[in-house]
Amino acid sequence: MVVINSIEKGIVIDHIKAGFGVKILDYLNIDASKGTVAFIMNATSNKYGRKDVIKLQNLDDIDLAALGLIDNQATVNIIEDHIIKKKIKLELPKTVTNVIKCKNPRCVTSVETNVPHVFHLIDEENKEYRCEYCDEIVTMNSK
Ligand SMILES: [Zn+2]
């Protein structure tokens, strides 16, 4: 049994598709030195089958757009005083900055290190994003 609100203050990312927790930790670039990170892999969920759960104690500055991009079925709970203060519904972001990296070696973002990687959503159903600079298409696979 996983007690969701067992942290005092922070964020619980629940109902993460099993196996995607690692990706989320990777993409969010969470600085664990500022708080505590608990990562539960492959928990059983009556509603969703297997899931991952991430609990961030005293860490409340996370990139929700990036999170929505990786797994928009996950739920985000903001915890204060051990209670869920707010639930955030994730969605696929229309624009993402510095989450996806352009793979085109001739793209300006590959050549210049200080250019932000900006991608725009072009196909919601297939999770396709287009590079702002070179029109390279990136598909976010989440199956
Ligand atoms: Zn590009």
Coordinates of N, CA, C and O and ligand atoms in Angstrom, one line a residue:
M1 N 0.8 -1.2 0.0 CA 0.0 0.0 0.0 C 0.9 1.3 0.0 O 1.8 1.4 0.8
V2 N 0.6 2.1 -0.9 CA 1.4 3.4 -1.0 C 0.6 4.5 -0.4 O -0.5 4.8 -0.9
V3 N 1.1 5.1 0.6 CA 0.4 6.3 1.1 C 0.9 7.5 0.4 O 2.0 7.9 0.5
I4 N 0.0 8.1 -0.4 CA 0.4 9.2 -1.3 C 0.8 10.5 -0.6 O 1.8 11.1 -0.9
N5 N 0.0 10.8 0.5 CA 0.3 12.1 1.1 C 1.2 11.9 2.3 O 1.1 12.5 3.3
S6 N 2.2 11.0 2.2 CA 3.1 10.7 3.3 C 4.2 11.7 3.4 O 5.1 11.6 4.3
I7 N 4.3 12.7 2.5 CA 5.3 13.7 2.6 C 4.6 15.0 3.2 O 3.4 15.2 3.0
E8 N 5.4 15.8 3.8 CA 4.8 17.0 4.5 C 4.6 18.1 3.5 O 3.5 18.7 3.5
K9 N 5.5 18.4 2.7 CA 5.4 19.5 1.7 C 6.2 19.1 0.5 O 7.3 18.7 0.6
G10 N 5.6 19.3 -0.7 CA 6.3 19.0 -1.9 C 5.3 18.6 -3.0 O 4.2 19.0 -3.0
I11 N 5.7 17.7 -3.8 CA 5.0 17.3 -5.0 C 5.0 15.8 -5.1 O 6.0 15.1 -5.0
V12 N 3.8 15.2 -5.4 CA 3.8 13.8 -5.7 C 3.3 13.6 -7.1 O 2.2 14.1 -7.5
I13 N 4.1 13.0 -7.9 CA 3.7 12.7 -9.3 C 3.3 11.2 -9.3 O 4.0 10.3 -9.1
D14 N 1.9 11.0 -9.5 CA 1.3 9.7 -9.4 C 0.8 9.2 -10.7 O 0.7 10.0 -11.7
H15 N 0.5 7.9 -10.8 CA 0.0 7.3 -12.0 C 0.9 7.5 -13.2 O 0.4 7.7 -14.3
I16 N 2.2 7.5 -13.0 CA 3.1 7.5 -14.1 C 3.1 6.1 -14.7 O 3.1 5.1 -14.0
K17 N 3.1 6.1 -16.0 CA 3.1 4.8 -16.7 C 4.4 4.1 -16.3 O 5.5 4.6 -16.2
A18 N 4.2 2.8 -15.9 CA 5.3 2.0 -15.4 C 6.5 2.1 -16.4 O 6.3 1.9 -17.6
G19 N 7.7 2.4 -15.9 CA 8.8 2.5 -16.7 C 9.2 3.9 -17.1 O 10.3 4.2 -17.6
F20 N 8.2 4.8 -17.0 CA 8.5 6.2 -17.4 C 9.0 7.1 -16.3 O 9.5 8.2 -16.5
G21 N 9.0 6.5 -15.0 CA 9.5 7.3 -13.9 C 11.0 7.7 -14.1 O 11.4 8.8 -13.8
V22 N 11.8 6.8 -14.6 CA 13.2 7.1 -14.9 C 13.4 8.2 -15.9 O 14.2 9.1 -15.6
K23 N 12.6 8.2 -16.9 CA 12.6 9.2 -17.9 C 12.3 10.6 -17.3 O 12.9 11.6 -17.6
I24 N 11.2 10.6 -16.5 CA 10.8 11.8 -15.9 C 11.9 12.4 -15.0 O 12.2 13.6 -15.1
L25 N 12.5 11.6 -14.2 CA 13.6 12.0 -13.3 C 14.7 12.6 -14.2 O 15.3 13.6 -13.8
D26 N 15.0 11.9 -15.3 CA 16.0 12.4 -16.2 C 15.7 13.7 -16.8 O 16.5 14.7 -16.8
Y27 N 14.5 13.8 -17.4 CA 14.1 15.1 -18.1 C 14.0 16.3 -17.1 O 14.3 17.4 -17.5
L28 N 13.5 16.0 -16.0 CA 13.2 17.1 -15.1 C 14.4 17.7 -14.4 O 14.4 18.8 -13.9
N29 N 15.5 16.9 -14.5 CA 16.8 17.4 -14.0 C 16.7 17.9 -12.5 O 17.1 19.0 -12.2
I30 N 16.1 17.0 -11.7 CA 15.8 17.4 -10.3 C 17.1 17.5 -9.5 O 17.9 16.6 -9.5
D31 N 17.2 18.6 -8.8 CA 18.4 18.7 -7.9 C 18.1 18.1 -6.6 O 17.5 18.8 -5.7
A32 N 18.4 16.9 -6.4 CA 18.1 16.2 -5.2 C 18.8 16.8 -3.9 O 18.4 16.5 -2.8
S33 N 19.8 17.6 -4.1 CA 20.5 18.1 -3.0 C 19.7 19.1 -2.2 O 19.9 19.4 -1.1
K34 N 18.6 19.6 -2.9 CA 17.8 20.7 -2.2 C 16.6 20.1 -1.5 O 15.9 20.7 -0.7
G35 N 16.3 18.8 -1.6 CA 15.2 18.2 -1.0 C 15.4 16.7 -0.9 O 16.5 16.2 -0.9
T36 N 14.3 16.0 -0.9 CA 14.3 14.5 -0.9 C 13.5 14.0 -2.1 O 12.4 14.4 -2.3
V37 N 14.1 13.0 -2.7 CA 13.3 12.4 -3.8 C 13.1 10.9 -3.5 O 14.0 10.2 -3.2
A38 N 11.8 10.5 -3.6 CA 11.5 9.1 -3.4 C 10.9 8.6 -4.7 O 10.0 9.2 -5.3
F39 N 11.4 7.5 -5.2 CA 11.0 7.0 -6.5 C 10.5 5.5 -6.3 O 11.2 4.7 -5.8
I40 N 9.3 5.3 -6.6 CA 8.7 4.0 -6.4 C 8.4 3.4 -7.8 O 7.7 4.0 -8.6
M41 N 9.0 2.3 -8.1 CA 8.9 1.7 -9.4 C 7.9 0.6 -9.4 O 7.9 -0.2 -8.4
N42 N 7.1 0.5 -10.4 CA 6.2 -0.7 -10.6 C 5.3 -1.0 -9.4 O 5.1 -2.1 -9.1
A43 N 4.7 0.0 -8.9 CA 3.7 -0.2 -7.8 C 2.5 -0.7 -8.4 O 2.2 -0.4 -9.6
T44 N 1.7 -1.4 -7.7 CA 0.4 -1.9 -8.2 C -0.7 -0.8 -8.0 O -0.7 -0.2 -6.9
S45 N -1.5 -0.6 -9.0 CA -2.6 0.3 -8.9 C -3.8 -0.4 -9.4 O -3.8 -1.0 -10.5
N46 N -4.9 -0.3 -8.6 CA -6.1 -1.0 -9.0 C -6.7 -0.4 -10.3 O -7.2 -1.2 -11.1
K47 N -6.5 0.9 -10.5 CA -7.1 1.5 -11.6 C -6.3 1.4 -12.9 O -6.8 1.3 -13.9
Y48 N -5.0 1.5 -12.7 CA -4.1 1.6 -13.9 C -3.2 0.4 -14.1 O -2.3 0.5 -15.0
G49 N -3.2 -0.6 -13.3 CA -2.2 -1.7 -13.5 C -1.0 -1.2 -12.8 O -1.0 -0.6 -11.8
R50 N 0.2 -1.5 -13.5 CA 1.5 -1.1 -12.9 C 1.7 0.4 -13.1 O 1.4 1.0 -14.2
K51 N 2.3 1.1 -12.1 CA 2.6 2.5 -12.3 C 3.9 2.8 -11.5 O 4.4 2.0 -10.7
D52 N 4.5 4.0 -11.8 CA 5.6 4.5 -11.1 C 5.1 5.7 -10.3 O 4.1 6.4 -10.7
V53 N 5.7 6.0 -9.2 CA 5.3 7.2 -8.4 C 6.6 7.9 -8.0 O 7.6 7.3 -7.6
I54 N 6.6 9.2 -8.1 CA 7.7 10.0 -7.7 C 7.3 11.0 -6.6 O 6.3 11.7 -6.8
K55 N 7.9 11.0 -5.5 CA 7.6 12.0 -4.4 C 8.8 12.9 -4.2 O 9.9 12.5 -4.1
L56 N 8.5 14.2 -4.3 CA 9.5 15.2 -4.1 C 9.2 16.0 -2.8 O 8.3 16.8 -2.8
Q57 N 10.0 15.8 -1.8 CA 9.8 16.5 -0.6 C 10.6 17.8 -0.6 O 11.8 17.8 -0.9
N58 N 9.9 18.9 -0.3 CA 10.6 20.2 -0.3 C 11.1 20.7 -1.7 O 12.0 21.5 -1.7
L59 N 10.6 20.0 -2.7 CA 11.0 20.5 -4.0 C 9.7 20.8 -4.8 O 8.9 20.0 -4.9
D60 N 9.5 22.1 -5.1 CA 8.3 22.4 -5.8 C 8.4 23.2 -7.0 O 7.5 23.8 -7.5
D61 N 9.6 23.2 -7.6 CA 9.9 23.9 -8.8 C 10.2 22.9 -9.9 O 11.3 22.6 -10.2
I62 N 9.1 22.4 -10.5 CA 9.4 21.4 -11.6 C 8.7 21.9 -12.8 O 7.8 22.7 -12.8
D63 N 9.2 21.4 -14.0 CA 8.8 21.9 -15.3 C 7.6 21.0 -15.7 O 7.7 19.9 -16.2
L64 N 6.4 21.5 -15.5 CA 5.1 20.8 -15.7 C 5.0 20.5 -17.2 O 4.4 19.5 -17.6
A65 N 5.4 21.5 -18.1 CA 5.3 21.3 -19.5 C 6.1 20.0 -19.9 O 5.7 19.2 -20.7
A66 N 7.3 19.9 -19.4 CA 8.2 18.8 -19.7 C 7.5 17.5 -19.2 O 7.5 16.5 -19.9
L67 N 6.9 17.6 -18.1 CA 6.2 16.4 -17.5 C 5.1 16.0 -18.4 O 4.9 14.8 -18.7
G68 N 4.3 16.9 -18.8 CA 3.2 16.6 -19.7 C 3.6 16.0 -21.0 O 2.9 15.1 -21.6
L69 N 4.8 16.4 -21.4 CA 5.3 15.9 -22.7 C 5.7 14.4 -22.5 O 5.4 13.6 -23.4
I70 N 6.3 14.0 -21.4 CA 6.7 12.7 -21.2 C 5.6 11.7 -20.9 O 5.4 10.7 -21.5
D71 N 4.7 12.1 -20.0 CA 3.5 11.3 -19.7 C 2.4 12.2 -19.3 O 2.3 12.6 -18.1
N72 N 1.5 12.5 -20.2 CA 0.4 13.4 -19.9 C -0.8 12.7 -19.2 O -1.8 13.3 -18.9
Q73 N -0.6 11.4 -18.9 CA -1.6 10.7 -18.1 C -1.3 10.7 -16.6 O -2.1 10.4 -15.8
A74 N -0.1 11.1 -16.3 CA 0.3 11.2 -14.8 C -0.5 12.3 -14.1 O -1.0 13.2 -14.8
T75 N -0.6 12.2 -12.8 CA -1.3 13.2 -12.0 C -0.3 13.8 -11.1 O 0.6 13.2 -10.6
V76 N -0.4 15.2 -10.9 CA 0.5 15.9 -10.1 C -0.3 16.4 -8.9 O -1.3 17.1 -9.0
N77 N 0.2 16.0 -7.7 CA -0.5 16.5 -6.4 C 0.5 17.4 -5.7 O 1.6 17.0 -5.4
I78 N 0.0 18.6 -5.4 CA 0.8 19.5 -4.6 C 0.4 19.3 -3.1 O -0.7 19.4 -2.7
I79 N 1.4 19.0 -2.3 CA 1.2 18.6 -0.9 C 1.7 19.7 0.0 O 2.8 20.2 -0.1
E80 N 0.8 20.0 0.9 CA 1.2 21.0 2.0 C 0.6 20.4 3.3 O -0.6 20.0 3.3
D81 N 1.4 20.4 4.4 CA 0.9 19.9 5.7 C 0.3 18.5 5.5 O -0.7 18.2 6.1
H82 N 1.0 17.6 4.7 CA 0.6 16.3 4.5 C -0.7 16.1 3.8 O -1.3 15.0 3.6
I83 N -1.3 17.2 3.3 CA -2.6 17.1 2.6 C -2.4 17.5 1.1 O -1.6 18.4 0.9
I84 N -3.2 16.9 0.3 CA -3.2 17.3 -1.1 C -3.9 18.7 -1.2 O -5.1 18.7 -1.0
K85 N -3.2 19.7 -1.6 CA -3.7 21.0 -1.7 C -4.3 21.3 -3.1 O -5.2 22.1 -3.2
K86 N -3.7 20.7 -4.0 CA -4.0 21.0 -5.4 C -3.7 19.8 -6.3 O -2.6 19.1 -6.1
K87 N -4.5 19.5 -7.2 CA -4.2 18.4 -8.2 C -4.1 19.1 -9.6 O -4.9 20.0 -9.9
I88 N -3.0 18.8 -10.3 CA -2.8 19.4 -11.5 C -3.0 18.4 -12.7 O -2.5 17.3 -12.6
K89 N -3.8 18.8 -13.6 CA -4.0 17.9 -14.8 C -3.0 18.3 -15.8 O -2.9 19.4 -16.3
L90 N -2.2 17.3 -16.3 CA -1.2 17.5 -17.2 C -1.8 17.5 -18.6 O -2.7 16.8 -18.9
E91 N -1.1 18.2 -19.5 CA -1.5 18.1 -20.9 C -0.3 18.3 -21.8 O 0.8 18.7 -21.3
L92 N -0.4 17.9 -23.0 CA 0.7 18.0 -23.9 C 1.0 19.4 -24.2 O 0.1 20.2 -24.6
P93 N 2.2 19.9 -23.9 CA 2.5 21.3 -24.1 C 2.5 21.7 -25.6 O 2.9 20.9 -26.4
K94 N 2.1 22.9 -25.9 CA 2.1 23.4 -27.3 C 3.5 23.7 -27.7 O 3.8 23.5 -28.9
T95 N 4.3 24.2 -26.8 CA 5.6 24.6 -27.1 C 6.5 24.1 -26.0 O 6.1 24.2 -24.8
V96 N 7.7 23.5 -26.3 CA 8.6 23.1 -25.2 C 10.0 23.7 -25.5 O 10.4 23.8 -26.6
T97 N 10.6 24.1 -24.4 CA 11.9 24.7 -24.6 C 12.9 23.9 -23.7 O 12.7 23.6 -22.6
N98 N 14.0 23.5 -24.4 CA 15.1 22.8 -23.8 C 14.7 21.5 -23.1 O 15.2 21.1 -22.1
V99 N 13.7 20.8 -23.7 CA 13.3 19.4 -23.2 C 13.7 18.4 -24.3 O 14.4 17.5 -24.0
I100 N 13.3 18.7 -25.5 CA 13.6 17.8 -26.6 C 14.9 18.4 -27.3 O 15.0 19.7 -27.3
K101 N 15.8 17.6 -27.7 CA 17.0 18.2 -28.4 C 16.9 17.8 -29.9 O 16.5 16.7 -30.2
C102 N 17.2 18.8 -30.7 CA 17.1 18.5 -32.2 C 18.3 17.6 -32.6 O 19.4 17.8 -32.2
K103 N 17.9 16.6 -33.4 CA 18.9 15.6 -33.8 C 19.6 16.0 -35.2 O 20.5 15.3 -35.6
N104 N 19.1 17.0 -35.8 CA 19.7 17.4 -37.1 C 21.1 18.1 -36.8 O 21.2 19.1 -36.2
P105 N 22.2 17.4 -37.3 CA 23.5 18.0 -37.0 C 23.8 19.4 -37.6 O 24.6 20.1 -37.2
R106 N 23.0 19.7 -38.6 CA 23.2 21.0 -39.3 C 22.3 22.1 -38.6 O 22.4 23.3 -39.0
C107 N 21.4 21.7 -37.7 CA 20.5 22.7 -37.0 C 21.4 23.7 -36.2 O 22.4 23.3 -35.7
V108 N 20.9 24.9 -36.1 CA 21.6 25.9 -35.4 C 21.8 25.5 -33.9 O 22.8 25.9 -33.3
T109 N 20.8 24.8 -33.4 CA 20.9 24.4 -32.0 C 22.0 23.3 -31.8 O 22.5 23.1 -30.7
S110 N 22.4 22.6 -32.8 CA 23.5 21.7 -32.7 C 24.8 22.4 -32.9 O 25.8 21.9 -32.3
V111 N 24.8 23.4 -33.6 CA 26.1 24.2 -33.9 C 26.4 25.2 -32.8 O 27.5 25.2 -32.2
E112 N 25.4 25.9 -32.4 CA 25.5 26.9 -31.3 C 25.0 26.4 -30.0 O 23.9 25.9 -29.9
T113 N 25.8 26.4 -29.0 CA 25.5 25.8 -27.7 C 24.5 26.7 -26.9 O 23.8 26.2 -26.0
N114 N 24.5 28.0 -27.2 CA 23.6 28.9 -26.4 C 22.3 29.2 -27.0 O 21.5 30.1 -26.5
V115 N 21.9 28.5 -28.0 CA 20.6 28.6 -28.6 C 19.6 27.7 -27.9 O 19.9 26.5 -27.9
P116 N 18.5 28.2 -27.4 CA 17.5 27.3 -26.8 C 16.9 26.3 -27.8 O 16.6 26.7 -29.0
H117 N 16.6 25.1 -27.3 CA 16.0 24.1 -28.2 C 14.5 24.3 -28.1 O 13.9 23.9 -27.1
V118 N 13.8 24.9 -29.1 CA 12.4 25.1 -29.1 C 11.7 24.2 -30.0 O 12.0 24.2 -31.2
F119 N 10.6 23.6 -29.5 CA 9.8 22.7 -30.4 C 8.4 23.0 -30.3 O 7.9 23.4 -29.2
H120 N 7.6 22.9 -31.4 CA 6.2 23.2 -31.4 C 5.4 22.0 -31.7 O 5.8 21.2 -32.6
L121 N 4.3 21.8 -31.0 CA 3.4 20.6 -31.2 C 2.7 20.8 -32.6 O 2.1 21.8 -32.8
I122 N 2.8 19.8 -33.4 CA 2.2 19.8 -34.7 C 1.1 18.8 -34.8 O 0.2 18.9 -35.6
D123 N 1.2 17.7 -34.1 CA 0.3 16.6 -34.2 C 0.1 16.0 -32.8 O 0.9 15.3 -32.3
E124 N -1.1 16.3 -32.2 CA -1.4 16.0 -30.8 C -1.5 14.4 -30.7 O -1.0 13.8 -29.7
E125 N -2.2 13.8 -31.6 CA -2.5 12.4 -31.5 C -1.2 11.6 -31.6 O -1.0 10.6 -30.8
N126 N -0.3 12.0 -32.5 CA 0.9 11.2 -32.7 C 2.1 11.8 -31.9 O 3.2 11.3 -32.0
K127 N 1.8 12.8 -31.1 CA 2.8 13.5 -30.3 C 4.0 13.9 -31.1 O 5.2 13.6 -30.8
E128 N 3.8 14.6 -32.2 CA 4.8 15.1 -33.0 C 5.2 16.5 -32.8 O 4.3 17.4 -32.7
Y129 N 6.5 16.8 -32.7 CA 6.9 18.2 -32.5 C 7.9 18.6 -33.6 O 8.7 17.7 -34.1
R130 N 7.9 19.8 -33.9 CA 8.7 20.4 -35.0 C 9.7 21.4 -34.4 O 9.3 22.3 -33.7
C131 N 10.9 21.2 -34.8 CA 12.0 22.2 -34.4 C 11.7 23.5 -35.0 O 11.4 23.7 -36.1
E132 N 11.9 24.5 -34.1 CA 11.6 25.9 -34.5 C 12.5 26.4 -35.6 O 12.2 27.2 -36.4
Y133 N 13.7 25.9 -35.7 CA 14.7 26.4 -36.6 C 14.9 25.7 -37.9 O 15.1 26.2 -38.9
C134 N 14.8 24.3 -37.8 CA 15.1 23.6 -39.0 C 14.0 22.7 -39.5 O 14.1 21.9 -40.5
D135 N 12.9 22.7 -38.8 CA 11.7 21.9 -39.2 C 11.8 20.4 -39.0 O 11.0 19.6 -39.5
E136 N 12.9 20.0 -38.3 CA 13.1 18.5 -38.0 C 11.9 18.1 -37.1 O 11.5 18.8 -36.2
I137 N 11.3 16.9 -37.4 CA 10.2 16.4 -36.6 C 10.6 15.4 -35.6 O 11.4 14.5 -35.9
V138 N 10.2 15.5 -34.4 CA 10.5 14.6 -33.3 C 9.2 14.0 -32.8 O 8.3 14.7 -32.5
T139 N 9.1 12.7 -32.7 CA 7.9 12.0 -32.2 C 8.2 11.5 -30.8 O 9.2 10.8 -30.6
M140 N 7.4 11.9 -29.8 CA 7.5 11.5 -28.5 C 6.8 10.2 -28.3 O 5.5 10.1 -28.3
N141 N 7.5 9.1 -28.2 CA 6.8 7.8 -28.1 C 6.5 7.5 -26.6 O 7.3 7.6 -25.7
S142 N 5.3 7.1 -26.4 CA 4.9 6.9 -25.0 C 4.1 5.6 -24.8 O 3.2 5.5 -24.0
K143 N 4.3 4.7 -25.7 CA 3.6 3.4 -25.7 C 4.3 2.4 -24.9 O 5.5 2.5 -24.6
Ligands
ZN1 ZN 16.5 21.8 -35.5

